């Protein structure tokens, strides 16, 4: 079986999901993921539909294990996990595959992602400010300066993504208000 390995970094799970489905349409099916390294097996084009989900807990947590087991009972396969992210796939011939089919579940999903992004962004902002303050007060501070720059880079990359999820959350809330009036 032909194996293809690709290295790619995504900061947006929807773009990552879209890319995985484009790869599947070409016959490359994800079989493993680890820190930006995707491993695909060559198979039938369009055989699978992929979805990504941010779990409430780590995949090793009993609640997450139960959820993944439930999904597998529904014909959905867990292909890979990374931190709290899980990569699911389902045979396309079995019909559409949507994890978040209603506004409330999509809203909860976006809130989980925004919460995680906000936390990571906030921690990096705090560290960037602390490290930058240390640079000002230390005479030999080259290493601390580099660490501060990495923290600032993380803030610069994550803040727009956080803001985009925040906007989606607000848009979904407005839509929910319209439908429930």
mmCIF file of C-alpha atoms in Angstrom, residues 28-131:
data_model
loop_
_atom_site.group_PDB
_atom_site.id
_atom_site.type_symbol
_atom_site.label_atom_id
_atom_site.label_comp_id
_atom_site.label_asym_id
_atom_site.label_seq_id
_atom_site.Cartn_x
_atom_site.Cartn_y
_atom_site.Cartn_z
ATOM 1 C CA UNK A 28 -5.298 9.763 0.127
ATOM 2 C CA UNK A 29 -6.793 8.688 3.436
ATOM 3 C CA UNK A 30 -5.414 9.863 6.762
ATOM 4 C CA UNK A 31 -4.187 6.990 8.921
ATOM 5 C CA UNK A 32 -1.969 8.831 11.418
ATOM 6 C CA UNK A 33 -1.287 12.347 12.686
ATOM 7 C CA UNK A 34 1.461 13.663 14.942
ATOM 8 C CA UNK A 35 2.420 17.348 15.427
ATOM 9 C CA UNK A 36 1.950 18.619 11.889
ATOM 10 C CA UNK A 37 2.897 15.327 10.236
ATOM 11 C CA UNK A 38 0.089 13.613 8.343
ATOM 12 C CA UNK A 39 0.386 10.033 7.124
ATOM 13 C CA UNK A 40 -1.928 8.933 4.318
ATOM 14 C CA UNK A 41 -2.594 5.623 2.622
ATOM 15 C CA UNK A 42 -3.586 5.519 -1.034
ATOM 16 C CA UNK A 43 -7.102 4.191 -1.466
ATOM 17 C CA UNK A 44 -10.342 4.792 -3.301
ATOM 18 C CA UNK A 45 -10.926 8.479 -4.084
ATOM 19 C CA UNK A 46 -13.775 9.942 -2.046
ATOM 20 C CA UNK A 47 -14.151 6.877 0.160
ATOM 21 C CA UNK A 48 -14.171 8.838 3.430
ATOM 22 C CA UNK A 49 -15.453 12.094 4.895
ATOM 23 C CA UNK A 50 -13.294 13.591 7.655
ATOM 24 C CA UNK A 51 -14.341 15.719 10.614
ATOM 25 C CA UNK A 52 -12.289 17.202 13.455
ATOM 26 C CA UNK A 53 -13.577 17.771 16.938
ATOM 27 C CA UNK A 54 -12.195 19.374 20.076
ATOM 28 C CA UNK A 55 -13.129 17.153 22.999
ATOM 29 C CA UNK A 56 -13.978 18.447 26.466
ATOM 30 C CA UNK A 57 -11.247 16.251 27.934
ATOM 31 C CA UNK A 58 -8.160 14.429 26.674
ATOM 32 C CA UNK A 59 -8.930 11.299 24.585
ATOM 33 C CA UNK A 60 -7.635 9.119 27.430
ATOM 34 C CA UNK A 61 -10.297 10.493 29.816
ATOM 35 C CA UNK A 62 -13.193 8.059 30.490
ATOM 36 C CA UNK A 63 -15.818 10.509 29.159
ATOM 37 C CA UNK A 64 -13.846 10.982 25.937
ATOM 38 C CA UNK A 65 -13.324 7.234 25.573
ATOM 39 C CA UNK A 66 -17.075 6.715 25.962
ATOM 40 C CA UNK A 67 -17.786 9.385 23.344
ATOM 41 C CA UNK A 68 -15.294 7.940 20.868
ATOM 42 C CA UNK A 69 -16.803 4.480 21.458
ATOM 43 C CA UNK A 70 -20.282 5.937 20.826
ATOM 44 C CA UNK A 71 -19.064 7.477 17.553
ATOM 45 C CA UNK A 72 -17.545 4.144 16.488
ATOM 46 C CA UNK A 73 -20.893 2.448 17.164
ATOM 47 C CA UNK A 74 -22.387 4.981 14.714
ATOM 48 C CA UNK A 75 -19.969 3.874 11.986
ATOM 49 C CA UNK A 76 -17.455 6.660 12.606
ATOM 50 C CA UNK A 77 -13.794 5.754 12.967
ATOM 51 C CA UNK A 78 -11.342 7.654 15.174
ATOM 52 C CA UNK A 79 -8.245 7.875 12.992
ATOM 53 C CA UNK A 80 -5.994 9.971 15.212
ATOM 54 C CA UNK A 81 -5.896 12.220 18.255
ATOM 55 C CA UNK A 82 -3.730 15.177 19.165
ATOM 56 C CA UNK A 83 -4.075 16.740 22.588
ATOM 57 C CA UNK A 84 -7.874 17.212 22.873
ATOM 58 C CA UNK A 85 -8.415 17.114 19.089
ATOM 59 C CA UNK A 86 -9.799 13.979 17.493
ATOM 60 C CA UNK A 87 -9.777 13.113 13.782
ATOM 61 C CA UNK A 88 -12.897 11.199 12.748
ATOM 62 C CA UNK A 89 -13.788 9.656 9.425
ATOM 63 C CA UNK A 90 -16.860 7.968 8.032
ATOM 64 C CA UNK A 91 -17.455 6.100 4.792
ATOM 65 C CA UNK A 92 -18.961 8.518 2.269
ATOM 66 C CA UNK A 93 -21.311 5.808 0.973
ATOM 67 C CA UNK A 94 -23.002 5.821 4.400
ATOM 68 C CA UNK A 95 -24.311 9.342 3.790
ATOM 69 C CA UNK A 96 -23.533 12.818 5.102
ATOM 70 C CA UNK A 97 -21.291 13.189 8.116
ATOM 71 C CA UNK A 98 -21.858 16.242 10.279
ATOM 72 C CA UNK A 99 -20.946 16.355 13.951
ATOM 73 C CA UNK A 100 -22.561 19.762 14.535
ATOM 74 C CA UNK A 101 -25.874 19.761 12.726
ATOM 75 C CA UNK A 102 -27.634 22.362 14.890
ATOM 76 C CA UNK A 103 -26.792 25.879 16.086
ATOM 77 C CA UNK A 104 -26.499 24.963 19.776
ATOM 78 C CA UNK A 105 -23.916 22.206 19.262
ATOM 79 C CA UNK A 106 -21.944 24.335 16.782
ATOM 80 C CA UNK A 107 -22.004 27.222 19.269
ATOM 81 C CA UNK A 108 -20.682 24.989 22.066
ATOM 82 C CA UNK A 109 -17.920 23.701 19.748
ATOM 83 C CA UNK A 110 -16.860 27.233 18.769
ATOM 84 C CA UNK A 111 -16.912 28.300 22.425
ATOM 85 C CA UNK A 112 -14.581 25.410 23.353
ATOM 86 C CA UNK A 113 -12.169 26.377 20.583
ATOM 87 C CA UNK A 114 -12.331 30.094 21.429
ATOM 88 C CA UNK A 115 -11.762 29.293 25.101
ATOM 89 C CA UNK A 116 -8.681 27.231 24.305
ATOM 90 C CA UNK A 117 -7.331 29.846 21.878
ATOM 91 C CA UNK A 118 -8.017 32.643 24.369
ATOM 92 C CA UNK A 119 -6.217 30.765 27.130
ATOM 93 C CA UNK A 120 -3.138 29.998 25.003
ATOM 94 C CA UNK A 121 -3.088 33.516 23.571
ATOM 95 C CA UNK A 122 -3.467 35.075 27.019
ATOM 96 C CA UNK A 123 -0.690 32.960 28.518
ATOM 97 C CA UNK A 124 1.625 33.874 25.635
ATOM 98 C CA UNK A 125 0.768 37.553 25.994
ATOM 99 C CA UNK A 126 1.524 37.423 29.714
ATOM 100 C CA UNK A 127 4.813 35.587 29.103
ATOM 101 C CA UNK A 128 5.752 37.998 26.307
ATOM 102 C CA UNK A 129 5.230 40.979 28.617
ATOM 103 C CA UNK A 130 7.106 39.367 31.527
ATOM 104 C CA UNK A 131 9.994 38.312 29.265
#
